[in-house]
Short mmCIF file of C-alpha atoms in Angstrom, two decimals:
data_model
loop_
_atom_site.label_atom_id
_atom_site.label_comp_id
_atom_site.label_asym_id
_atom_site.label_seq_id
_atom_site.Cartn_x
_atom_site.Cartn_y
_atom_site.Cartn_z
CA MET J 103 73.31 119.55 106.13
CA LYS J 104 73.17 117.47 102.99
CA ASN J 105 70.47 118.42 100.52
CA LEU J 106 67.88 115.81 101.38
CA SER J 107 66.02 116.61 98.20
CA LYS J 108 68.76 114.63 96.45
CA LEU J 109 67.73 111.64 98.52
CA ILE J 110 64.01 112.23 98.58
CA THR J 111 62.57 114.26 95.71
CA VAL J 112 61.00 117.15 97.52
CA ALA J 113 61.35 120.88 97.32
CA SER J 114 62.87 123.00 99.96
CA VAL J 115 61.07 124.02 103.11
CA LEU J 116 60.90 127.24 104.92
CA THR J 117 60.38 128.52 108.36
CA LEU J 118 60.99 131.75 109.93
CA LEU J 119 62.99 129.54 111.76
CA VAL J 120 64.91 127.69 109.16
CA THR J 121 66.09 124.52 110.54
CA LEU J 122 69.40 123.82 109.69
CA PRO J 123 69.86 126.31 111.83
CA PRO J 124 70.87 127.72 112.60
CA SER J 125 70.22 128.02 115.40
CA PRO J 126 69.51 128.47 118.31
CA ALA J 127 66.73 129.85 120.12
CA TRP J 128 63.86 131.45 118.43
CA GLY J 129 62.48 129.02 115.95
CA THR J 130 63.13 128.70 112.27
CA VAL J 131 62.85 125.83 109.85
CA ASP J 132 65.15 124.33 107.34
CA VAL J 133 65.31 125.27 103.73
CA ASN J 134 64.25 121.70 102.93
CA CYS J 135 60.87 122.08 104.66
CA ASP J 136 57.93 121.28 102.44
CA PHE J 137 55.33 119.85 104.76
CA ASP J 138 52.90 118.86 101.99
CA SER J 139 55.51 118.03 99.30
CA ASP J 140 53.93 120.36 96.73
CA GLY J 141 57.24 121.92 95.66
CA TYR J 142 56.90 125.14 97.65
CA SER J 143 58.61 125.93 100.94
CA ASP J 144 56.31 126.33 103.91
CA VAL J 145 56.89 128.63 106.85
CA ALA J 146 56.78 127.96 110.56
CA ILE J 147 56.92 131.02 112.80
CA GLY J 148 57.67 130.72 116.49
CA THR J 149 55.69 132.98 118.81
CA PRO J 150 57.04 132.01 122.24
CA GLY J 151 55.57 135.11 123.88
CA GLU J 152 51.98 134.15 122.99
CA GLY J 153 49.55 134.28 125.89
CA LEU J 154 46.64 131.84 126.02
CA GLY J 155 43.91 132.91 128.38
CA SER J 156 45.49 133.43 131.78
CA GLU J 157 48.66 131.58 130.75
CA VAL J 158 51.30 134.14 129.86
CA LEU J 159 54.28 133.30 127.63
CA ALA J 160 52.75 129.91 126.86
CA GLY J 161 53.87 130.10 123.25
CA ALA J 162 52.54 129.14 119.84
CA VAL J 163 53.62 128.32 116.29
CA GLY J 164 52.08 129.74 113.15
CA LEU J 165 52.17 127.75 109.92
CA ALA J 166 51.79 129.32 106.49
CA TYR J 167 52.11 127.36 103.27
CA GLY J 168 54.02 128.39 100.16
CA SER J 169 52.55 128.73 96.68
CA GLN J 170 53.52 129.91 93.21
CA SER J 171 52.73 133.46 94.29
CA GLY J 172 54.51 133.22 97.64
CA ILE J 173 53.07 132.72 101.11
CA ASP J 174 49.42 131.69 100.96
CA THR J 175 47.76 133.69 103.72
CA LEU J 176 44.50 131.79 103.18
CA ARG J 177 46.12 128.51 104.14
CA THR J 178 47.49 128.77 107.66
CA ARG J 179 47.39 127.03 111.02
CA PHE J 180 47.87 128.13 114.61
CA LEU J 181 49.38 125.51 116.92
CA THR J 182 49.60 125.58 120.70
CA GLN J 183 49.80 122.96 123.42
CA ASN J 184 46.04 123.41 123.74
CA SER J 185 45.46 122.43 120.10
CA ALA J 186 43.43 119.27 119.60
CA GLY J 187 45.61 116.17 119.53
CA ILE J 188 48.78 117.79 120.93
CA THR J 189 50.13 116.24 124.12
CA GLY J 190 50.16 118.38 127.26
CA SER J 191 48.57 121.75 127.93
CA ALA J 192 49.65 125.34 127.57
CA GLU J 193 51.08 126.80 130.76
CA SER J 194 52.67 130.10 131.68
CA GLY J 195 56.30 130.31 130.68
CA ASP J 196 56.40 127.17 128.51
CA GLY J 197 57.75 129.06 125.50
CA PHE J 198 56.28 126.62 122.96
CA GLY J 199 57.85 127.67 119.64
CA TRP J 200 61.09 128.95 121.15
CA SER J 201 63.01 126.73 118.71
CA LEU J 202 62.06 124.99 115.47
CA ALA J 203 63.63 122.53 113.08
CA CYS J 204 62.41 120.46 110.18
CA GLY J 205 63.61 117.27 108.60
CA PHE J 206 62.47 114.01 107.06
CA PHE J 207 62.31 111.89 110.20
CA ASN J 208 60.33 109.05 108.61
CA ALA J 209 60.39 107.41 105.19
CA ASP J 210 57.76 109.45 103.39
CA LEU J 211 58.06 112.45 101.08
CA TYR J 212 56.78 115.03 103.57
CA ALA J 213 58.90 117.24 105.79
CA ASP J 214 58.24 117.08 109.52
CA LEU J 215 58.41 119.81 112.18
CA ALA J 216 60.10 119.76 115.59
CA ILE J 217 59.01 122.41 118.11
CA GLY J 218 60.92 123.21 121.29
CA ALA J 219 59.24 124.39 124.49
CA ARG J 220 62.36 125.12 126.47
CA GLU J 221 60.64 125.80 129.81
CA ASP J 222 57.79 123.32 129.56
CA TRP J 223 57.23 121.49 132.83
CA ASP J 224 58.15 117.84 132.57
CA ASN J 225 56.07 116.11 135.23
CA ALA J 226 57.31 117.65 138.51
CA ASP J 227 60.50 119.04 136.99
CA SER J 228 59.90 122.72 136.35
CA TYR J 229 61.31 124.24 133.18
CA ALA J 230 62.96 120.96 132.16
CA GLY J 231 61.70 121.39 128.58
CA THR J 232 59.98 119.27 125.93
CA VAL J 233 60.15 118.80 122.16
CA THR J 234 57.05 118.06 120.09
CA VAL J 235 57.56 116.48 116.66
CA MET J 236 54.69 116.82 114.18
CA TYR J 237 54.65 114.89 110.92
CA GLY J 238 53.88 116.12 107.41
CA SER J 239 51.30 114.73 104.99
CA ALA J 240 49.65 115.59 101.67
CA ALA J 241 47.49 117.99 103.66
CA GLY J 242 50.47 119.50 105.48
CA ILE J 243 51.38 119.19 109.16
CA GLN J 244 49.04 116.76 110.90
CA THR J 245 48.24 116.15 114.57
CA ASP J 246 50.06 112.80 114.45
CA HIS J 247 53.04 113.58 116.66
CA GLN J 248 55.53 112.55 119.29
CA GLN J 249 56.62 114.40 122.41
CA TRP J 250 60.08 113.92 123.85
CA SER J 251 61.73 114.98 127.09
CA LEU J 252 64.52 113.86 129.36
CA ALA J 253 61.86 111.88 131.24
CA SER J 254 60.77 109.95 128.13
CA PRO J 255 61.39 106.19 128.45
CA GLY J 256 64.66 105.22 126.80
CA ILE J 257 66.03 108.78 126.56
CA VAL J 258 69.50 109.27 128.03
CA GLY J 259 69.58 111.91 130.77
CA GLU J 260 67.55 113.00 133.77
CA PRO J 261 65.06 115.88 133.93
CA ASP J 262 65.93 118.61 136.40
CA PHE J 263 65.04 122.21 137.13
CA GLU J 264 65.85 124.44 134.14
CA ASP J 265 67.44 121.83 131.88
CA TRP J 266 65.90 123.73 128.92
CA PHE J 267 65.68 120.60 126.77
CA GLY J 268 64.76 121.97 123.35
CA TRP J 269 66.46 125.35 123.71
CA ALA J 270 68.05 124.68 120.32
CA LEU J 271 67.10 122.17 117.60
CA ALA J 272 68.73 121.05 114.36
CA ALA J 273 68.08 118.21 111.92
CA GLY J 274 70.66 116.26 109.93
CA ASP J 275 71.50 112.81 108.65
CA PHE J 276 74.35 111.86 110.97
CA ASP J 277 74.46 108.17 109.99
CA GLY J 278 73.90 108.53 106.24
CA ASP J 279 70.79 106.34 106.07
CA GLY J 280 68.76 108.93 104.12
CA LEU J 281 66.56 109.81 107.11
CA SER J 282 66.89 112.93 109.24
CA ASP J 283 67.98 112.69 112.86
CA LEU J 284 67.17 115.34 115.47
CA ALA J 285 69.73 117.14 117.62
CA ILE J 286 68.35 118.70 120.80
CA GLY J 287 70.29 121.20 122.88
CA ALA J 288 69.71 121.15 126.65
CA PRO J 289 72.08 123.86 127.91
CA GLY J 290 70.81 123.64 131.48
CA GLU J 291 71.45 119.89 131.81
CA GLU J 292 74.03 118.68 134.30
CA ALA J 293 77.27 117.09 133.12
CA GLY J 294 78.12 114.71 135.92
CA SER J 295 77.62 116.82 139.02
CA ILE J 296 78.22 120.15 137.28
CA SER J 297 75.06 122.24 137.09
CA LYS J 298 74.06 123.85 133.80
CA ALA J 299 77.14 122.60 132.00
CA GLY J 300 74.88 121.60 129.09
CA ALA J 301 74.17 118.56 126.93
CA LEU J 302 73.21 117.48 123.42
CA ASN J 303 70.73 114.64 122.81
CA ILE J 304 70.44 112.89 119.43
CA LEU J 305 67.31 111.01 118.30
CA TYR J 306 67.66 108.97 115.13
CA GLY J 307 65.14 108.75 112.32
CA SER J 308 63.53 105.49 111.22
CA PRO J 309 60.96 104.45 108.59
CA THR J 310 58.23 105.17 111.16
CA GLY J 311 59.72 108.34 112.65
CA LEU J 312 62.10 109.35 115.42
CA THR J 313 62.99 106.58 117.83
CA ASP J 314 64.78 106.27 121.16
CA ALA J 315 66.82 103.35 119.75
CA ARG J 316 70.52 104.30 119.70
CA ASN J 317 69.76 107.72 121.19
CA HIS J 318 72.87 109.45 122.49
CA GLN J 319 73.63 112.18 124.98
CA PHE J 320 76.89 114.10 124.63
CA THR J 321 78.40 116.51 127.14
CA GLN J 322 81.89 117.90 127.56
CA SER J 323 82.44 115.15 130.11
CA THR J 324 81.80 112.49 127.41
CA VAL J 325 85.02 110.63 126.68
CA GLY J 326 86.49 111.98 123.45
CA VAL J 327 84.63 115.31 123.48
CA LYS J 328 87.09 118.17 123.75
CA GLY J 329 86.91 120.69 126.56
CA SER J 330 85.70 120.30 130.12
CA PRO J 331 82.28 121.07 131.60
CA TYR J 332 81.99 124.17 133.76
CA LEU J 333 79.25 125.60 135.95
CA ASN J 334 76.77 127.60 133.84
CA GLU J 335 78.69 126.89 130.63
CA GLU J 336 75.38 126.12 128.86
CA TRP J 337 76.82 123.94 126.12
CA GLY J 338 74.12 123.41 123.46
CA ARG J 339 72.72 126.96 123.24
CA ALA J 340 73.22 127.08 119.46
CA LEU J 341 73.51 124.34 116.82
CA ALA J 342 74.29 124.13 113.11
CA VAL J 343 74.40 121.05 110.88
CA ASP J 344 76.06 120.29 107.55
CA ASP J 345 78.67 117.98 106.02
CA PHE J 346 81.94 119.79 106.72
CA ASP J 347 84.17 117.04 105.28
CA ALA J 348 81.94 115.90 102.38
CA ASP J 349 82.02 112.25 103.50
CA GLY J 350 78.26 111.73 103.16
CA PHE J 351 77.53 112.08 106.89
CA ASP J 352 76.23 115.28 108.44
CA ASP J 353 78.22 116.88 111.25
CA ILE J 354 77.15 119.29 113.99
CA ALA J 355 78.53 122.47 115.56
CA ILE J 356 77.58 123.05 119.22
CA ALA J 357 78.10 126.38 120.96
CA SER J 358 78.49 127.26 124.62
CA ARG J 359 78.62 130.61 126.32
CA TRP J 360 81.94 130.19 128.12
CA LEU J 361 85.49 129.64 127.02
CA ASP J 362 86.55 126.45 128.74
CA GLY J 363 88.61 126.80 131.87
CA VAL J 364 89.51 130.47 131.50
CA SER J 365 87.61 132.27 134.22
CA THR J 366 88.78 135.68 133.02
CA THR J 367 86.97 135.16 129.73
CA ASP J 368 83.47 134.30 130.96
CA ASP J 369 80.97 134.33 128.12
CA ALA J 370 83.77 134.50 125.54
CA GLY J 371 82.24 131.43 123.93
CA GLU J 372 83.50 128.34 122.13
CA VAL J 373 82.21 125.85 119.57
CA ASN J 374 82.64 122.07 119.41
CA VAL J 375 82.20 120.20 116.13
CA LEU J 376 81.25 116.51 116.26
CA TYR J 377 81.44 114.46 113.05
CA GLY J 378 78.97 111.93 111.69
CA SER J 379 79.75 108.32 110.77
CA ASP J 380 78.00 105.17 109.58
CA THR J 381 77.02 104.51 113.20
CA GLY J 382 75.82 108.05 113.85
CA LEU J 383 77.32 111.08 115.54
CA SER J 384 80.78 110.28 116.88
CA VAL J 385 83.28 111.76 119.31
CA ARG J 386 85.59 112.74 116.48
CA ASP J 387 85.75 116.33 117.64
CA GLN J 388 87.18 119.77 117.10
CA LEU J 389 87.08 122.71 119.53
CA TRP J 390 87.10 126.27 118.22
CA SER J 391 87.41 129.64 119.94
CA GLN J 392 88.99 133.00 119.22
CA ASN J 393 92.09 131.61 120.95
CA THR J 394 92.41 128.77 118.40
CA SER J 395 95.55 129.00 116.29
CA GLY J 396 94.74 130.45 112.88
CA ILE J 397 91.43 132.01 113.99
CA GLY J 398 91.60 135.78 114.08
CA GLY J 399 90.77 137.89 117.09
CA GLU J 400 91.15 137.13 120.76
CA ALA J 401 88.80 135.55 123.27
CA GLU J 402 87.54 138.26 125.59
CA GLU J 403 84.91 138.40 128.29
CA ASP J 404 81.34 138.67 126.96
CA ASP J 405 82.30 138.30 123.26
CA GLY J 406 79.64 135.63 122.73
CA PHE J 407 81.55 133.57 120.14
CA GLY J 408 78.92 131.09 118.94
CA THR J 409 75.84 133.13 119.85
CA SER J 410 74.69 132.20 116.35
CA LEU J 411 75.78 129.52 113.91
CA ALA J 412 75.05 128.72 110.27
CA ALA J 413 76.51 126.15 107.92
CA GLY J 414 76.66 125.88 104.14
CA ASP J 415 78.99 125.71 101.14
CA VAL J 416 79.94 129.34 100.62
CA ASP J 417 82.71 128.77 98.07
CA GLY J 418 81.07 125.96 96.09
CA ASP J 419 83.87 123.43 96.64
CA GLY J 420 81.58 120.71 97.99
CA ASP J 421 82.67 121.04 101.63
CA ALA J 422 80.33 122.94 103.93
CA ASP J 423 81.74 125.95 105.79
CA LEU J 424 80.80 127.19 109.28
CA ALA J 425 79.79 130.78 110.07
CA ILE J 426 80.06 131.79 113.73
CA GLY J 427 78.48 134.97 115.08
CA VAL J 428 80.30 137.03 117.73
CA PRO J 429 77.77 139.84 118.19
CA HIS J 430 79.19 141.28 121.39
CA GLU J 431 82.72 141.77 120.06
CA THR J 432 82.64 145.60 119.97
CA SER J 433 80.01 146.16 117.25
CA GLY J 434 80.01 142.49 116.30
CA ILE J 435 81.85 140.25 113.86
CA ILE J 436 81.43 136.88 112.21
CA HIS J 437 84.03 134.19 111.58
CA LEU J 438 83.88 131.89 108.56
CA ILE J 439 85.77 128.61 109.03
CA PRO J 440 86.20 126.70 105.74
CA GLY J 441 85.40 123.04 105.28
CA SER J 442 87.81 120.57 103.73
CA GLN J 443 88.10 116.84 103.06
CA ALA J 444 89.59 116.56 106.56
CA GLY J 445 86.91 118.70 108.18
CA LEU J 446 86.85 122.33 109.24
CA THR J 447 90.20 124.08 108.97
CA SER J 448 91.60 127.40 110.13
CA VAL J 449 93.45 127.69 106.81
CA GLY J 450 91.66 130.43 104.91
CA SER J 451 89.42 131.42 107.82
CA GLU J 452 87.84 134.86 107.52
CA ILE J 453 86.57 137.65 109.78
CA TRP J 454 83.86 140.03 108.65
CA GLY J 455 82.31 143.07 110.31
CA GLN J 456 80.72 146.32 109.30
CA ASP J 457 84.16 147.91 109.32
CA THR J 458 85.41 145.40 106.73
CA THR J 459 86.31 147.18 103.48
CA GLY J 460 83.40 147.16 101.08
CA ILE J 461 80.73 146.09 103.59
CA ALA J 462 77.67 148.31 103.72
CA GLY J 463 76.74 149.94 106.99
CA SER J 464 78.86 151.45 109.74
CA THR J 465 79.90 150.49 113.24
CA ASP J 466 78.28 152.67 115.87
CA GLY J 467 78.49 150.99 119.23
CA ALA J 468 76.87 147.69 120.18
CA ASP J 469 75.25 146.96 116.80
CA GLY J 470 75.07 143.22 117.37
CA PHE J 471 76.42 142.29 113.92
CA GLY J 472 76.12 138.49 113.85
CA TRP J 473 73.18 138.26 116.25
CA ARG J 474 71.54 135.79 113.89
CA LEU J 475 72.81 134.05 110.76
CA ALA J 476 71.27 132.22 107.82
CA ILE J 477 72.93 130.68 104.77
CA GLY J 478 71.29 130.13 101.40
CA ASP J 479 71.86 130.57 97.68
CA VAL J 480 69.68 133.60 96.98
CA ASP J 481 71.16 134.32 93.54
CA HIS J 482 71.24 130.68 92.35
CA ASP J 483 74.94 130.73 91.42
CA GLY J 484 75.86 127.51 93.23
CA ARG J 485 77.47 129.27 96.21
CA MET J 486 75.75 129.99 99.48
CA ASP J 487 75.26 133.59 100.61
CA LEU J 488 75.24 134.72 104.24
CA ALA J 489 72.49 136.82 105.81
CA ILE J 490 73.59 138.53 109.02
CA GLY J 491 71.18 140.02 111.53
CA VAL J 492 72.38 143.33 112.99
CA ARG J 493 69.71 143.59 115.63
CA PHE J 494 70.73 146.85 117.34
CA GLU J 495 71.85 148.80 114.27
CA SER J 496 70.83 152.45 114.27
CA VAL J 497 69.14 153.78 111.16
CA GLY J 498 70.06 157.43 111.05
CA ALA J 499 69.09 158.74 114.48
CA ILE J 500 66.75 155.82 115.16
CA ASP J 501 68.44 153.66 117.79
CA GLY J 502 67.96 149.90 117.69
CA ALA J 503 65.92 149.92 114.49
CA GLY J 504 67.96 146.97 113.20
CA ALA J 505 69.39 145.84 109.88
CA VAL J 506 70.41 142.79 107.86
CA ASN J 507 73.61 142.49 105.83
CA LEU J 508 73.69 140.03 102.94
CA ILE J 509 77.23 139.00 101.98
CA ARG J 510 77.61 136.97 98.82
CA GLY J 511 79.49 133.71 98.47
CA GLY J 512 82.41 133.56 96.03
CA GLN J 513 85.07 131.22 94.74
CA ALA J 514 87.45 132.11 97.56
CA GLY J 515 84.80 132.39 100.30
CA LEU J 516 82.67 135.37 101.21
CA THR J 517 83.10 138.48 99.09
CA SER J 518 82.20 142.12 99.66
CA SER J 519 81.23 142.41 96.01
CA GLY J 520 77.52 142.99 95.68
CA ASN J 521 76.81 142.97 99.42
CA GLU J 522 73.55 144.53 100.53
CA LEU J 523 72.23 146.26 103.66
CA TRP J 524 68.53 146.09 104.38
CA THR J 525 66.50 148.06 106.94
CA GLN J 526 62.90 149.12 107.26
CA ALA J 527 64.05 152.42 105.75
CA SER J 528 65.44 150.78 102.59
CA PRO J 529 63.72 151.86 99.36
CA GLY J 530 60.73 149.67 98.60
CA ILE J 531 60.65 147.94 102.00
CA ARG J 532 57.29 148.06 103.69
CA GLY J 533 56.93 149.46 107.17
CA ALA J 534 59.14 152.06 108.84
CA ALA J 535 62.29 151.98 110.95
CA GLU J 536 61.44 152.76 114.56
CA ILE J 537 63.31 152.81 117.86
CA GLY J 538 63.81 149.32 119.28
CA ASP J 539 62.20 147.37 116.43
CA ASN J 540 65.28 145.13 116.20
CA PHE J 541 64.81 144.28 112.51
CA GLY J 542 67.08 141.29 111.95
CA SER J 543 66.43 139.56 115.28
CA ALA J 544 65.76 136.48 113.15
CA VAL J 545 66.78 135.58 109.60
CA ALA J 546 66.06 132.58 107.42
CA THR J 547 66.33 131.53 103.78
CA VAL J 548 63.53 129.67 102.00
CA ASP J 549 62.02 129.20 98.56
CA VAL J 550 58.34 129.96 99.07
CA ASN J 551 57.49 130.42 95.39
CA GLY J 552 59.47 127.47 94.02
CA ASP J 553 61.58 129.45 91.54
CA GLY J 554 64.88 127.86 92.61
CA ARG J 555 66.20 131.01 94.31
CA LEU J 556 66.08 131.19 98.06
CA ASP J 557 64.15 134.08 99.54
CA LEU J 558 65.07 135.99 102.70
CA LEU J 559 62.88 136.09 105.77
CA ILE J 560 63.59 138.79 108.35
CA GLY J 561 61.99 138.77 111.76
CA VAL J 562 61.05 141.98 113.59
CA PRO J 563 59.57 140.57 116.81
CA TYR J 564 59.54 143.87 118.67
CA GLU J 565 57.61 145.80 116.03
CA ASP J 566 54.61 147.63 117.48
CA ILE J 567 51.32 147.26 115.62
CA GLY J 568 49.02 150.11 116.53
CA THR J 569 48.67 150.03 120.31
CA ASP J 570 49.95 146.46 120.53
CA ASP J 571 53.54 146.83 121.70
CA GLU J 572 56.05 144.20 120.53
CA ALA J 573 53.41 142.26 118.62
CA GLY J 574 55.96 141.48 115.90
CA VAL J 575 56.11 141.03 112.12
CA PHE J 576 58.31 139.38 109.54
CA HIS J 577 59.40 140.50 106.09
CA LEU J 578 59.77 138.39 102.95
CA LEU J 579 62.27 139.53 100.29
CA TYR J 580 62.52 137.45 97.14
CA GLY J 581 65.76 136.03 95.75
CA ALA J 582 67.03 137.44 92.45
CA THR J 583 70.15 137.39 90.26
CA SER J 584 71.41 140.46 92.09
CA GLY J 585 70.85 138.95 95.54
CA VAL J 586 67.50 139.74 97.08
CA THR J 587 65.10 142.40 95.93
CA SER J 588 62.47 144.65 97.45
CA VAL J 589 60.27 144.09 94.40
CA ASP J 590 56.99 142.51 95.55
CA ASN J 591 58.33 142.25 99.11
CA ALA J 592 55.73 141.43 101.71
CA ILE J 593 55.25 142.03 105.43
CA PHE J 594 53.21 139.72 107.65
CA ASP J 595 51.88 140.00 111.16
CA GLN J 596 50.12 137.47 113.34
CA SER J 597 46.74 138.27 111.81
CA ILE J 598 47.58 135.69 109.12
CA VAL J 599 47.19 132.93 111.71
CA GLN J 600 45.58 134.45 114.83
CA SER J 601 44.66 137.73 116.50
CA ILE J 602 47.35 140.32 117.19
CA GLU J 603 48.25 140.89 120.83
CA PRO J 604 50.96 142.89 122.59
CA GLY J 605 54.09 141.03 123.61
CA ASP J 606 53.60 138.07 121.23
CA GLU J 607 57.00 138.60 119.57
CA PHE J 608 55.73 137.10 116.34
CA GLY J 609 58.56 136.64 113.85
CA LEU J 610 61.15 134.72 115.85
CA PHE J 611 62.56 132.00 113.69
CA GLY J 612 66.17 131.21 113.86
#
């Protein structure tokens, strides 16, 4: 996504969900998120497992504001669908906070926050999903908000059982008007008569906020979109936004779980890329898979190509590049597809894994390398670096403790020089590696202390806290010339915003 701070003078924003997400499920907000426009990134943390009274898995979002010294634990908020002023009510299974994205949806200087509740009931349509958009102000996120669903007047599409509208969210300026637009994945939506083929809805920004004017819905049955819809394809499970052809309009990558039309490669995965224009997102399209000419590897059943996505300019040439996670390919790999003036190109594409020469760590079964991705310039050298969640990595004899690889950007793309491997057993890192923690289940880059270097957020949603199983935490590692550092690193649990409870899975953000 274009750096909106060039259009609107604001500092970057954070979220343990980092919007220009990546991604996909499990909230995170964009590196441009500064909800109060004070120059420090703020953090939104999805807690979709939060129980509220008798309502289990209702979900919540924690907000913590940045400051010169990092995250300000004395300035936080706890948001649920029971919070005063928020439309609807918390119900079991809603998953409020499953996805997060931030952007500048109206014409002020404050970043705004979109929150997906992928299984929220929409009138009589169970698990159809909703998206709540809350607007920033000088005081931070305010209760002034909108709520959108496939039943909202003027929105293209029809609500049905398990549409999962809001499963994935991403913000970008697809029409180049200086205002963010919101992309909403609904992987359970029908495409024609084909159940759970998946859809993408686009809401455009305006001076007063998101509007249903010109809203679009794309599916693989839309004329001009490559591929064909298939039963349970779930197109729209993961999203990433940036300007891949440097034409001034943001573009979007959209992942599905199947490889189109090849029944022997179920869950192999594929990624469409739609390009922006002066009229908004267009059907100028590319379709990528591990069967695409010039892309290494081979599409195989259950590879999960596109499980995670991240976009940014890794080589500093001005064209954004696309990172694609394939975590179920043996121990997991990632593809990097370079941008160019003509868009993404297979020329110079790269494959990285823990068996790549010079990469820290080792392959030992289903590590899940590429489970989550985040791009950001942690060393402030003008090239984006790639953080890779390795959710199931063993640490010594500790199975599933989890890890994060940080691979640096270079003039020719990613480089193994200076790469880092972080776990809860790394020197200086707080906490301890334990079985099934899944350190690296979420990653995000943000600048919470305003020093110009992006910091690394690492979610550990299955961390036990005392007797509270899977209560969850997240780590904050600060950016430095060498990459990121354990110096002054911090660990946070849900006590910064609310009481700790088992099963909350605090720390999902991207």
